[in-house]
Tab-separated table of C-alpha atoms and ligand atoms in Angstrom:
chain	number	residue	atom	x	y	z
A	941	UNK	CA	107.533	-168.790	33.725
A	942	UNK	CA	106.526	-170.419	37.150
A	943	UNK	CA	106.473	-168.108	40.067
A	944	UNK	CA	107.729	-164.975	38.272
A	945	UNK	CA	105.450	-162.107	37.656
A	946	UNK	CA	104.693	-161.181	33.845
A	947	UNK	CA	104.369	-158.321	31.891
A	948	UNK	CA	101.677	-158.086	29.362
A	949	UNK	CA	99.658	-156.095	26.835
A	950	UNK	CA	96.249	-157.281	25.991
A	951	UNK	CA	93.357	-156.441	23.602
A	952	UNK	CA	90.009	-156.828	24.392
A	953	UNK	CA	87.092	-157.193	21.992
A	954	UNK	CA	84.231	-155.228	23.322
A	955	UNK	CA	80.406	-156.676	22.969
A	956	UNK	CA	79.803	-153.828	20.431
A	957	UNK	CA	82.995	-154.620	18.231
A	958	UNK	CA	85.599	-152.136	19.798
A	959	UNK	CA	88.632	-152.958	20.634
A	960	UNK	CA	90.321	-151.750	24.094
A	961	UNK	CA	93.987	-152.667	24.613
A	962	UNK	CA	96.188	-152.084	27.702
A	963	UNK	CA	99.070	-153.394	29.928
A	964	UNK	CA	98.675	-155.993	33.193
A	965	UNK	CA	100.732	-157.785	35.408
A	966	UNK	CA	97.958	-160.270	35.514
A	967	UNK	CA	95.554	-160.618	32.453
A	968	UNK	CA	92.640	-163.001	34.111
A	969	UNK	CA	92.355	-160.686	36.850
A	970	UNK	CA	92.351	-157.481	34.830
A	971	UNK	CA	89.678	-159.132	32.440
A	972	UNK	CA	87.641	-159.682	35.360
A	973	UNK	CA	88.055	-156.134	36.724
A	974	UNK	CA	86.894	-154.834	33.289
A	975	UNK	CA	84.017	-157.269	33.034
A	976	UNK	CA	82.786	-155.746	36.676
A	977	UNK	CA	82.843	-152.378	35.348
A	978	UNK	CA	85.536	-151.203	37.039
A	979	UNK	CA	88.574	-151.367	34.709
A	980	UNK	CA	87.941	-148.121	32.486
A	981	UNK	CA	85.172	-146.117	31.467
A	982	UNK	CA	85.678	-147.348	27.835
A	983	UNK	CA	85.213	-150.972	28.400
A	984	UNK	CA	81.885	-150.041	31.025
A	985	UNK	CA	80.415	-148.057	28.206
A	986	UNK	CA	81.031	-150.472	25.325
A	987	UNK	CA	79.938	-153.832	26.904
A	988	UNK	CA	81.651	-156.943	28.164
A	989	UNK	CA	84.655	-158.000	26.904
A	990	UNK	CA	86.549	-160.946	25.585
A	991	UNK	CA	90.393	-161.165	25.792
A	992	UNK	CA	91.391	-161.554	22.004
A	993	UNK	CA	95.004	-160.789	22.392
A	994	UNK	CA	97.753	-161.199	24.862
A	995	UNK	CA	101.368	-160.609	24.327
A	996	UNK	CA	104.320	-161.214	27.391
A	997	UNK	CA	106.928	-158.586	27.287
A	998	UNK	CA	110.290	-158.686	29.266
A	999	UNK	CA	109.637	-156.006	31.768
A	1000	UNK	CA	107.164	-153.114	32.707
A	1001	UNK	CA	108.839	-150.456	30.405
A	1002	UNK	CA	108.552	-152.330	27.302
A	1003	UNK	CA	104.722	-153.187	28.227
A	1004	UNK	CA	104.023	-149.898	28.463
A	1005	UNK	CA	105.887	-148.762	25.523
A	1006	UNK	CA	104.158	-151.495	23.610
A	1007	UNK	CA	100.685	-150.644	24.980
A	1008	UNK	CA	101.461	-147.065	23.698
A	1009	UNK	CA	102.148	-148.954	20.176
A	1010	UNK	CA	98.910	-150.520	20.585
A	1011	UNK	CA	96.560	-147.191	21.373
A	1012	UNK	CA	98.141	-145.762	18.288
A	1013	UNK	CA	96.796	-148.513	15.974
A	1014	UNK	CA	93.582	-147.999	14.199
A	1015	UNK	CA	90.764	-150.754	14.166
A	1016	UNK	CA	91.865	-152.301	11.050
A	1017	UNK	CA	95.533	-152.381	12.177
A	1018	UNK	CA	94.426	-154.188	15.398
A	1019	UNK	CA	92.239	-156.375	13.511
A	1020	UNK	CA	95.162	-157.354	11.244
A	1021	UNK	CA	97.201	-157.894	14.564
A	1022	UNK	CA	94.601	-160.597	15.471
A	1023	UNK	CA	94.762	-162.175	12.439
A	1024	UNK	CA	98.271	-162.894	13.005
A	1025	UNK	CA	97.303	-164.373	16.289
A	1026	UNK	CA	94.081	-166.317	16.269
A	1027	UNK	CA	92.635	-166.058	19.983
A	1028	UNK	CA	94.939	-167.232	22.239
A	1029	UNK	CA	93.596	-169.118	25.115
A	1030	UNK	CA	93.751	-167.133	28.241
A	1031	UNK	CA	96.355	-168.778	30.589
A	1032	UNK	CA	95.539	-168.358	34.163
A	1033	UNK	CA	98.533	-167.170	35.927
A	1034	UNK	CA	100.982	-170.045	36.958
A	1035	UNK	CA	100.384	-170.728	40.476
A	1036	UNK	CA	103.454	-173.269	41.359
A	1037	UNK	CA	104.247	-171.938	44.936
A	1038	UNK	CA	101.842	-173.323	46.993
A	1039	UNK	CA	103.846	-172.525	50.234
A	1040	UNK	CA	106.277	-169.876	50.759
A	1041	UNK	CA	109.346	-172.489	49.843
A	1042	UNK	CA	109.053	-173.294	46.169
A	1043	UNK	CA	108.960	-176.894	45.621
A	1044	UNK	CA	109.244	-178.026	41.878
A	1045	UNK	CA	107.073	-180.417	40.084
A	1046	UNK	CA	109.192	-183.532	39.614
A	1047	UNK	CA	107.664	-184.052	35.884
A	1048	UNK	CA	106.950	-181.222	33.756
A	1049	UNK	CA	107.530	-180.163	30.299
A	1050	UNK	CA	109.643	-177.397	28.707
A	1051	UNK	CA	109.269	-176.295	25.329
A	1052	UNK	CA	111.398	-173.961	23.257
A	1053	UNK	CA	111.114	-172.623	19.704
A	1054	UNK	CA	113.513	-172.558	16.798
A	1055	UNK	CA	113.934	-169.183	14.984
A	1056	UNK	CA	113.892	-167.667	11.396
A	1057	UNK	CA	115.914	-164.345	10.819
A	1058	UNK	CA	114.456	-161.891	8.567
A	1059	UNK	CA	117.601	-159.683	8.212
A	1060	UNK	CA	120.990	-159.161	9.763
A	1061	UNK	CA	122.976	-162.335	9.075
A	1062	UNK	CA	126.514	-162.909	10.348
A	1063	UNK	CA	126.274	-159.684	12.016
A	1064	UNK	CA	125.195	-160.704	15.552
A	1065	UNK	CA	129.040	-161.489	16.350
A	1066	UNK	CA	130.079	-158.187	15.046
A	1067	UNK	CA	127.892	-156.112	17.289
A	1068	UNK	CA	125.012	-155.531	14.624
A	1069	UNK	CA	120.968	-155.288	15.013
A	1070	UNK	CA	119.186	-158.459	14.047
A	1071	UNK	CA	115.810	-159.089	13.061
A	1072	UNK	CA	114.669	-162.463	13.983
A	1073	UNK	CA	111.490	-164.353	15.192
A	1074	UNK	CA	110.708	-167.525	17.387
A	1075	UNK	CA	108.872	-169.728	15.150
A	1076	UNK	CA	105.985	-172.282	15.857
A	1077	UNK	CA	108.332	-175.290	15.530
A	1078	UNK	CA	109.957	-176.493	18.715
A	1079	UNK	CA	111.786	-178.737	20.970
A	1080	UNK	CA	109.764	-180.266	23.685
A	1081	UNK	CA	111.275	-181.960	26.583
A	1082	UNK	CA	109.361	-184.453	29.000
A	1083	UNK	CA	111.447	-184.142	32.065
A	1084	UNK	CA	111.719	-186.112	35.485
A	1085	UNK	CA	113.814	-185.357	38.233
A	1086	UNK	CA	116.081	-187.555	39.191
A	1087	UNK	CA	117.653	-188.441	42.920
A	1088	UNK	CA	121.317	-189.102	41.246
A	1089	UNK	CA	123.583	-186.401	39.611
A	1090	UNK	CA	123.086	-187.924	35.901
A	1091	UNK	CA	121.513	-186.610	32.873
A	1092	UNK	CA	119.520	-189.118	30.993
A	1093	UNK	CA	118.754	-188.349	27.550
A	1094	UNK	CA	116.491	-189.910	24.977
A	1095	UNK	CA	116.240	-188.033	21.891
A	1096	UNK	CA	113.492	-189.622	19.988
A	1097	UNK	CA	113.809	-188.005	16.644
A	1098	UNK	CA	117.730	-189.230	16.697
A	1099	UNK	CA	116.706	-192.816	18.458
A	1100	UNK	CA	119.534	-192.330	20.538
A	1101	UNK	CA	120.055	-192.261	24.335
A	1102	UNK	CA	122.872	-191.317	26.674
A	1103	UNK	CA	123.646	-191.189	30.270
A	1104	UNK	CA	126.118	-188.241	31.393
A	1105	UNK	CA	127.648	-188.039	34.900
A	1106	UNK	CA	126.823	-184.253	35.996
A	1107	UNK	CA	129.824	-184.044	37.912
A	1108	UNK	CA	132.386	-184.645	35.535
A	1109	UNK	CA	131.314	-182.497	32.560
A	1110	UNK	CA	134.530	-181.351	31.578
A	1111	UNK	CA	135.746	-184.939	30.631
A	1112	UNK	CA	133.351	-185.129	27.962
A	1113	UNK	CA	132.535	-188.754	28.784
A	1114	UNK	CA	129.305	-190.774	29.237
A	1115	UNK	CA	128.582	-192.885	32.577
A	1116	UNK	CA	130.672	-195.842	30.988
A	1117	UNK	CA	133.531	-193.659	30.390
A	1118	UNK	CA	132.735	-193.735	26.349
A	1119	UNK	CA	133.051	-190.138	24.562
A	1120	UNK	CA	130.113	-188.355	24.661
A	1121	UNK	CA	127.702	-188.517	21.744
A	1122	UNK	CA	127.584	-185.376	19.780
A	1123	UNK	CA	123.700	-184.899	20.351
A	1124	UNK	CA	124.352	-184.960	24.173
A	1125	UNK	CA	127.051	-181.998	24.265
A	1126	UNK	CA	124.301	-179.455	23.814
A	1127	UNK	CA	122.725	-180.262	27.204
A	1128	UNK	CA	125.818	-181.273	28.682
A	1129	UNK	CA	127.140	-177.997	27.533
A	1130	UNK	CA	124.327	-176.276	29.227
A	1131	UNK	CA	125.065	-177.973	32.710
A	1132	UNK	CA	128.658	-177.113	32.257
A	1133	UNK	CA	128.092	-173.708	31.651
A	1134	UNK	CA	125.542	-173.221	34.639
A	1135	UNK	CA	127.799	-174.893	36.886
A	1136	UNK	CA	130.545	-172.466	36.132
A	1137	UNK	CA	128.754	-169.832	37.631
A	1138	UNK	CA	127.386	-172.030	40.597
A	1139	UNK	CA	124.043	-172.755	39.682
A	1140	UNK	CA	122.344	-175.807	40.569
A	1141	UNK	CA	122.017	-178.523	37.856
A	1142	UNK	CA	119.924	-181.332	39.303
A	1143	UNK	CA	119.694	-185.142	37.723
A	1144	UNK	CA	117.007	-185.382	35.348
A	1145	UNK	CA	115.806	-187.481	32.383
A	1146	UNK	CA	114.604	-185.961	29.215
A	1147	UNK	CA	112.807	-187.258	26.690
A	1148	UNK	CA	112.577	-185.153	23.765
A	1149	UNK	CA	111.138	-184.350	20.329
A	1150	UNK	CA	112.017	-181.675	17.866
A	1151	UNK	CA	109.779	-180.120	15.033
A	1152	UNK	CA	112.911	-177.892	14.453
A	1153	UNK	CA	114.589	-179.524	11.546
A	1154	UNK	CA	117.936	-180.285	12.401
A	1155	UNK	CA	121.078	-178.364	10.703
A	1156	UNK	CA	118.321	-176.363	8.666
A	1157	UNK	CA	119.472	-172.840	9.874
A	1158	UNK	CA	116.613	-172.618	12.166
A	1159	UNK	CA	118.178	-172.817	15.359
A	1160	UNK	CA	117.579	-176.654	16.466
A	1161	UNK	CA	120.478	-176.462	18.798
A	1162	UNK	CA	119.806	-173.156	20.470
A	1163	UNK	CA	116.170	-174.459	20.908
A	1164	UNK	CA	117.724	-177.542	23.158
A	1165	UNK	CA	120.118	-175.273	24.741
A	1166	UNK	CA	117.453	-172.860	25.928
A	1167	UNK	CA	115.004	-175.941	26.677
A	1168	UNK	CA	117.906	-177.713	29.063
A	1169	UNK	CA	118.761	-174.320	30.924
A	1170	UNK	CA	115.108	-173.841	31.635
A	1171	UNK	CA	114.547	-177.163	32.806
A	1172	UNK	CA	117.437	-176.526	35.490
A	1173	UNK	CA	116.373	-173.282	36.387
A	1174	UNK	CA	113.079	-174.545	37.183
A	1175	UNK	CA	114.230	-177.664	39.165
A	1176	UNK	CA	116.932	-175.272	41.072
A	1177	UNK	CA	114.786	-172.408	41.647
A	1178	UNK	CA	117.312	-170.486	41.160
A	1179	UNK	CA	116.843	-167.064	39.259
A	1180	UNK	CA	119.233	-165.119	36.715
A	1181	UNK	CA	118.647	-162.099	34.795
A	1182	UNK	CA	117.175	-163.194	31.686
A	1183	UNK	CA	119.730	-161.801	29.253
A	1184	UNK	CA	122.524	-163.665	31.355
A	1185	UNK	CA	120.413	-166.913	31.143
A	1186	UNK	CA	120.675	-166.954	27.107
A	1187	UNK	CA	124.318	-165.921	27.159
A	1188	UNK	CA	125.070	-168.801	29.414
A	1189	UNK	CA	123.467	-170.974	26.910
A	1190	UNK	CA	125.483	-169.115	24.072
A	1191	UNK	CA	128.622	-169.996	26.308
A	1192	UNK	CA	127.707	-173.982	25.960
A	1193	UNK	CA	127.753	-173.518	22.261
A	1194	UNK	CA	130.903	-171.574	22.172
A	1195	UNK	CA	132.887	-173.174	24.621
A	1196	UNK	CA	131.463	-176.735	25.095
A	1197	UNK	CA	130.158	-177.535	21.827
A	1198	UNK	CA	132.936	-175.498	20.016
A	1199	UNK	CA	130.801	-173.013	17.359
A	1200	UNK	CA	131.763	-169.325	17.801
A	1201	UNK	CA	127.979	-168.458	17.431
A	1202	UNK	CA	126.589	-165.073	18.202
A	1203	UNK	CA	123.581	-164.663	20.696
A	1204	UNK	CA	120.897	-164.205	18.328
A	1205	UNK	CA	119.690	-168.003	18.102
A	1206	UNK	CA	119.466	-168.449	22.318
A	1207	UNK	CA	117.923	-164.973	22.332
A	1208	UNK	CA	115.277	-165.411	19.837
A	1209	UNK	CA	114.227	-169.099	21.227
A	1210	UNK	CA	113.962	-167.428	24.844
A	1211	UNK	CA	112.422	-164.041	24.344
A	1212	UNK	CA	110.096	-164.943	21.188
A	1213	UNK	CA	106.844	-162.764	21.255
A	1214	UNK	CA	103.809	-164.202	19.509
A	1215	UNK	CA	102.846	-162.417	16.193
A	1216	UNK	CA	106.106	-160.464	16.096
A	1217	UNK	CA	109.795	-160.116	15.205
A	1218	UNK	CA	112.319	-158.874	17.650
A	1219	UNK	CA	114.715	-156.210	17.098
A	1220	UNK	CA	117.670	-157.060	18.911
A	1221	UNK	CA	120.732	-155.081	19.176
A	1222	UNK	CA	123.510	-157.605	20.203
A	1223	UNK	CA	125.718	-154.455	21.490
A	1224	UNK	CA	123.613	-152.835	23.665
A	1225	UNK	CA	121.597	-156.405	24.214
A	1226	UNK	CA	118.310	-153.799	23.995
A	1227	UNK	CA	115.406	-155.582	22.107
A	1228	UNK	CA	111.877	-154.816	21.360
A	1229	UNK	CA	109.008	-156.686	19.496
A	1230	UNK	CA	108.482	-155.178	16.007
A	1231	UNK	CA	105.046	-155.623	14.272
A	1232	UNK	CA	105.416	-157.075	10.590
A	1233	UNK	CA	103.064	-155.270	7.935
A	1234	UNK	CA	99.661	-156.587	8.554
A	1235	UNK	CA	99.349	-157.960	4.988
A	1236	UNK	CA	102.633	-160.012	4.933
A	1237	UNK	CA	103.198	-163.777	5.792
A	1238	UNK	CA	106.765	-165.212	6.366
A	1239	UNK	CA	107.235	-168.507	4.525
A	1240	UNK	CA	110.111	-170.660	5.483
A	1241	UNK	CA	111.310	-172.918	2.467
A	1242	UNK	CA	113.629	-175.720	3.345
A	1243	UNK	CA	116.076	-177.044	0.516
A	1244	UNK	CA	116.243	-180.257	2.119
A	1245	UNK	CA	120.117	-179.777	1.768
A	1246	UNK	CA	122.162	-179.886	4.922
A	1247	UNK	CA	125.000	-178.193	6.027
A	1248	UNK	CA	128.382	-179.731	6.047
A	1249	UNK	CA	131.282	-178.766	7.943
A	1250	UNK	CA	129.255	-175.746	9.102
A	1251	UNK	CA	130.687	-175.433	12.401
A	1252	UNK	CA	134.293	-175.060	11.051
A	1253	UNK	CA	133.116	-172.970	8.076
A	1254	UNK	CA	131.240	-170.520	10.530
A	1255	UNK	CA	134.361	-170.266	12.511
A	1256	UNK	CA	136.489	-169.402	9.452
A	1257	UNK	CA	134.046	-166.510	8.735
A	1258	UNK	CA	134.199	-165.177	12.306
A	1259	UNK	CA	137.853	-165.332	12.065
A	1260	UNK	CA	137.885	-163.608	8.984
A	1261	UNK	CA	136.129	-160.529	10.731
A	1262	UNK	CA	138.376	-160.563	13.341
A	1263	UNK	CA	141.242	-160.508	11.005
A	1264	UNK	CA	139.282	-157.443	9.309
A	1265	UNK	CA	138.990	-155.764	12.770
A	1266	UNK	CA	142.707	-156.275	13.442
A	1267	UNK	CA	144.058	-154.588	9.963
A	1268	UNK	CA	141.342	-151.886	10.323
A	1269	UNK	CA	142.436	-150.844	13.676
A	1270	UNK	CA	145.647	-149.733	12.069
A	1271	UNK	CA	143.534	-146.668	10.836
A	1272	UNK	CA	140.498	-146.540	12.901
A	1273	UNK	CA	141.641	-147.142	16.633
A	1274	UNK	CA	138.652	-146.338	18.272
A	1275	UNK	CA	136.675	-148.927	16.617
A	1276	UNK	CA	135.671	-151.885	18.709
A	1277	UNK	CA	133.691	-153.896	16.238
A	1278	UNK	CA	132.744	-153.937	12.638
A	1279	UNK	CA	129.337	-152.314	13.716
A	1280	UNK	CA	131.614	-149.280	14.366
A	1281	UNK	CA	132.785	-149.054	10.265
A	1282	UNK	CA	130.719	-147.565	7.734
A	1283	UNK	CA	130.490	-148.687	4.408
A	1284	UNK	CA	132.331	-145.436	3.024
A	1285	UNK	CA	135.375	-145.927	5.783
A	1286	UNK	CA	135.872	-149.538	4.543
A	1287	UNK	CA	135.953	-148.827	1.095
A	1288	UNK	CA	138.522	-145.830	1.850
A	1289	UNK	CA	140.775	-148.735	3.486
A	1290	UNK	CA	139.897	-151.340	0.904
A	1291	UNK	CA	143.529	-151.675	-0.275
A	1292	UNK	CA	144.782	-152.388	2.812
A	1293	UNK	CA	142.797	-155.767	3.403
A	1294	UNK	CA	143.325	-159.004	1.596
A	1295	UNK	CA	140.588	-159.875	-0.993
A	1296	UNK	CA	138.551	-162.376	0.977
A	1297	UNK	CA	138.899	-160.516	4.450
A	1298	UNK	CA	137.694	-157.289	2.535
A	1299	UNK	CA	134.801	-159.330	1.273
A	1300	UNK	CA	133.518	-160.705	4.411
A	1301	UNK	CA	134.287	-157.121	6.131
A	1302	UNK	CA	132.033	-155.524	3.248
A	1303	UNK	CA	129.090	-157.917	3.884
A	1304	UNK	CA	129.092	-157.198	7.702
A	1305	UNK	CA	128.960	-153.474	7.282
A	1306	UNK	CA	126.606	-153.421	4.445
A	1307	UNK	CA	124.271	-155.830	6.128
A	1308	UNK	CA	124.294	-153.609	9.267
A	1309	UNK	CA	123.591	-150.838	7.190
A	1310	UNK	CA	120.621	-152.905	5.628
A	1311	UNK	CA	118.885	-153.469	9.032
A	1312	UNK	CA	118.914	-149.924	9.733
A	1313	UNK	CA	117.176	-149.252	6.771
A	1314	UNK	CA	114.857	-152.102	7.095
A	1315	UNK	CA	113.783	-150.707	10.439
A	1316	UNK	CA	112.719	-147.428	8.411
A	1317	UNK	CA	110.826	-149.321	5.739
A	1318	UNK	CA	108.709	-151.254	8.492
A	1319	UNK	CA	108.008	-148.131	10.320
A	1320	UNK	CA	106.342	-146.540	7.024
A	1321	UNK	CA	105.083	-150.126	5.902
A	1322	UNK	CA	107.186	-150.184	2.884
A	1323	UNK	CA	107.398	-153.792	2.175
A	1324	UNK	CA	108.652	-153.593	-1.191
A	1325	UNK	CA	111.851	-151.855	0.101
A	1326	UNK	CA	112.439	-154.318	2.557
A	1327	UNK	CA	111.773	-157.213	0.355
A	1328	UNK	CA	114.711	-155.318	-1.705
A	1329	UNK	CA	116.712	-155.404	1.194
A	1330	UNK	CA	116.399	-159.059	1.510
A	1331	UNK	CA	117.385	-159.716	-1.824
A	1332	UNK	CA	120.607	-157.861	-1.267
A	1333	UNK	CA	121.362	-159.599	1.722
A	1334	UNK	CA	121.117	-162.749	-0.146
A	1335	UNK	CA	123.407	-161.704	-2.866
A	1336	UNK	CA	125.765	-160.661	-0.211
A	1337	UNK	CA	125.533	-163.699	1.594
A	1338	UNK	CA	126.391	-165.423	-1.612
A	1339	UNK	CA	128.901	-163.537	-3.302
A	1340	UNK	CA	130.832	-161.751	-0.415
A	1341	UNK	CA	130.276	-164.014	2.734
A	1342	UNK	CA	130.255	-166.932	0.362
A	1343	UNK	CA	127.667	-169.109	2.760
A	1344	UNK	CA	125.357	-169.881	0.283
A	1345	UNK	CA	125.016	-173.117	-1.994
A	1346	UNK	CA	123.497	-173.581	-5.583
A	1347	UNK	CA	120.074	-175.191	-3.725
A	1348	UNK	CA	119.639	-172.092	-1.743
A	1349	UNK	CA	120.411	-169.865	-4.667
A	1350	UNK	CA	117.821	-171.736	-6.774
A	1351	UNK	CA	115.063	-171.528	-3.933
A	1352	UNK	CA	115.743	-167.842	-3.839
A	1353	UNK	CA	115.500	-166.979	-7.707
A	1354	UNK	CA	112.364	-169.483	-8.067
A	1355	UNK	CA	110.793	-167.565	-5.232
A	1356	UNK	CA	111.450	-164.081	-6.830
A	1357	UNK	CA	109.818	-165.082	-9.574
A	1358	UNK	CA	106.440	-165.922	-8.097
A	1359	UNK	CA	103.532	-163.087	-7.678
A	1360	UNK	CA	103.318	-161.995	-4.376
A	1361	UNK	CA	106.677	-162.499	-3.112
A	1362	UNK	CA	108.317	-159.497	-1.666
A	1363	UNK	CA	111.702	-160.607	-0.667
A	1364	UNK	CA	113.527	-164.048	-0.271
A	1365	UNK	CA	116.769	-165.025	1.164
A	1366	UNK	CA	118.649	-167.331	2.976
A	1367	UNK	CA	118.125	-167.566	6.748
A	1368	UNK	CA	120.683	-168.688	9.431
A	1369	UNK	CA	124.023	-169.545	9.470
A	1370	UNK	CA	123.826	-170.728	5.600
A	1371	UNK	CA	125.590	-173.510	3.604
A	1372	UNK	CA	122.437	-175.440	3.249
A	1373	UNK	CA	119.151	-175.404	5.100
A	1374	UNK	CA	116.193	-173.078	4.559
A	1375	UNK	CA	115.067	-169.693	2.970
A	1376	UNK	CA	112.933	-167.173	4.171
A	1377	UNK	CA	110.124	-165.394	2.125
A	1378	UNK	CA	108.161	-162.344	2.912
A	1379	UNK	CA	104.975	-162.813	0.978
A	1380	UNK	CA	101.873	-161.049	0.705
A	1381	UNK	CA	98.906	-162.421	2.469
A	1382	UNK	CA	96.430	-162.906	-0.120
A	1383	UNK	CA	98.848	-164.941	-2.382
A	1384	UNK	CA	100.583	-167.204	0.223
A	1385	UNK	CA	98.918	-170.565	-0.366
A	1386	UNK	CA	99.606	-170.102	-4.336
A	1387	UNK	CA	102.943	-168.890	-3.571
A	1388	UNK	CA	103.829	-172.117	-1.590
A	1389	UNK	CA	102.411	-174.432	-3.759
A	1390	UNK	CA	104.078	-172.985	-6.755
A	1391	UNK	CA	107.365	-172.685	-5.162
A	1392	UNK	CA	107.465	-176.484	-3.950
A	1393	UNK	CA	106.506	-177.447	-7.592
A	1394	UNK	CA	109.170	-175.154	-9.256
A	1395	UNK	CA	112.003	-176.411	-6.682
A	1396	UNK	CA	111.189	-179.890	-7.199
A	1397	UNK	CA	111.133	-179.589	-10.852
A	1398	UNK	CA	114.414	-177.586	-11.089
A	1399	UNK	CA	116.409	-179.141	-8.249
A	1400	UNK	CA	114.867	-182.760	-8.209
A	1401	UNK	CA	114.295	-182.444	-4.537
A	1402	UNK	CA	110.949	-182.360	-2.720
A	1403	UNK	CA	111.225	-179.313	-0.514
A	1404	UNK	CA	109.201	-178.566	2.856
A	1405	UNK	CA	107.697	-175.507	2.543
A	1406	UNK	CA	105.577	-173.771	5.401
A	1407	UNK	CA	103.887	-170.744	6.543
A	1408	UNK	CA	105.618	-169.834	9.655
A	1409	UNK	CA	103.924	-167.767	12.768
A	1410	UNK	CA	106.263	-165.918	14.979
A	1411	UNK	CA	105.906	-167.759	18.432
A	1412	UNK	CA	106.313	-167.177	22.227
A	1413	UNK	CA	109.639	-167.722	23.633
A	1414	UNK	CA	110.530	-170.971	25.856
A	1415	UNK	CA	108.213	-171.744	28.534
A	1416	UNK	CA	107.759	-174.422	31.356
A	1417	UNK	CA	104.393	-176.461	30.529
A	1418	UNK	CA	102.893	-178.609	33.323
B	1153	GLA	C1	123.935	-169.091	13.565
B	1153	GLA	C2	124.585	-168.672	14.702
B	1153	GLA	C3	124.015	-167.279	15.018
B	1153	GLA	C4	124.058	-166.325	14.015
B	1153	GLA	C5	123.756	-166.874	12.439
B	1153	GLA	C6	123.997	-166.084	11.380
B	1153	GLA	O1	122.500	-169.385	13.469
B	1153	GLA	O2	124.139	-169.240	15.869
B	1153	GLA	O3	124.566	-166.542	16.145
B	1153	GLA	O4	125.585	-165.879	13.887
B	1153	GLA	O5	124.162	-168.043	12.352
B	1153	GLA	O6	123.412	-164.692	11.377
């Protein structure tokens, strides 16, 4: 981000084909140092190098840890990593601070990606662990700073505009005193959340488009929230720890829009790492990028069915989890979230919970256990077992959490019959939207074609199915 140091790991391809990896805060300068023969003995011995891989990490510690991971990878694995990430342009470090006083540009763009979740559904508001990735579908804002405290919005995909006074957000009205249109509540909610802790939200006009389909379980709304928050951060020149920043975006959704969502979506849109999934512990807020097996690809399949009443159904699920907690505390007073309950403990208390509440809690505790197992599968490259966990997750979301729908179930069942499919499940909140599929790389094109054909024939809707590349998180672009 503008004016802030970054922490990166990089891979250089040397003239003789060897790879060299390291970490740095300044990729361009580091490359120069290597090519002047002063970077490392290895690069000096193996000839001039090209930067072929760059990944941004949140802090020094994770950059150093990631460097160790890269150093442990053999040549083939590094080559596979690069296949996920064809040469990224080496961006010069952003130099927006021309004088000691930071003056933001008056016109700039902000990009914030959507996300797909591989495993760990409906656990982020139960302190669980999730495995999402930011995706190469994004919201793009073209922002112009304004002198007056007004938020002018032009949502090109919706063909809607609105003007919101930034001074009276609580009232939920536009500048004419009419109730604010629904689409405006996301950016307005972000301004409201930032103001609530005294951060400046300058007037701005934003014209925006999104390639994240709306209401499809790919976090189009979190991408909008994160993009606007970043625009205000840039214009205001204020700083905030990154995790606090995404929590304010979540607060906008929880308290202004009125959906009691967890933190996964805003987290993923902001912290995304190219080519990697993110292992995010929503209790400790620790996270790290996770390499997916080199010979697999992520495919997103959009059923074309959109969620209805998803906000209220989502809040009901959350309320069921709270009810489970309230009842379970009678036996297990030390628990603070369903994360603390093992599947065995839950079964031992099953008699004491109403059937629906028991089913919801079962999904959560078993899903959290599945994510723990999935991490081990990834460590040993066991994609079959990872896929089996995805299948179990879908069945549980369908039968116990009851957030699936016939179209999602068909998309999953059809995918499972196609050669090369390792695992398929609904992704995101559910009630319609998309499935996520883990597919063997060499069969991915055939998989996409056949799934599109089978779904169209069986369900009567022509679906959008696409290969997804894990993407970088939100950023400013000049
Ligand atoms: C929505 C919410 C997330 C998460 C998922 C389900 O996307 O915004 O916080 O709860 O549903 O896993």
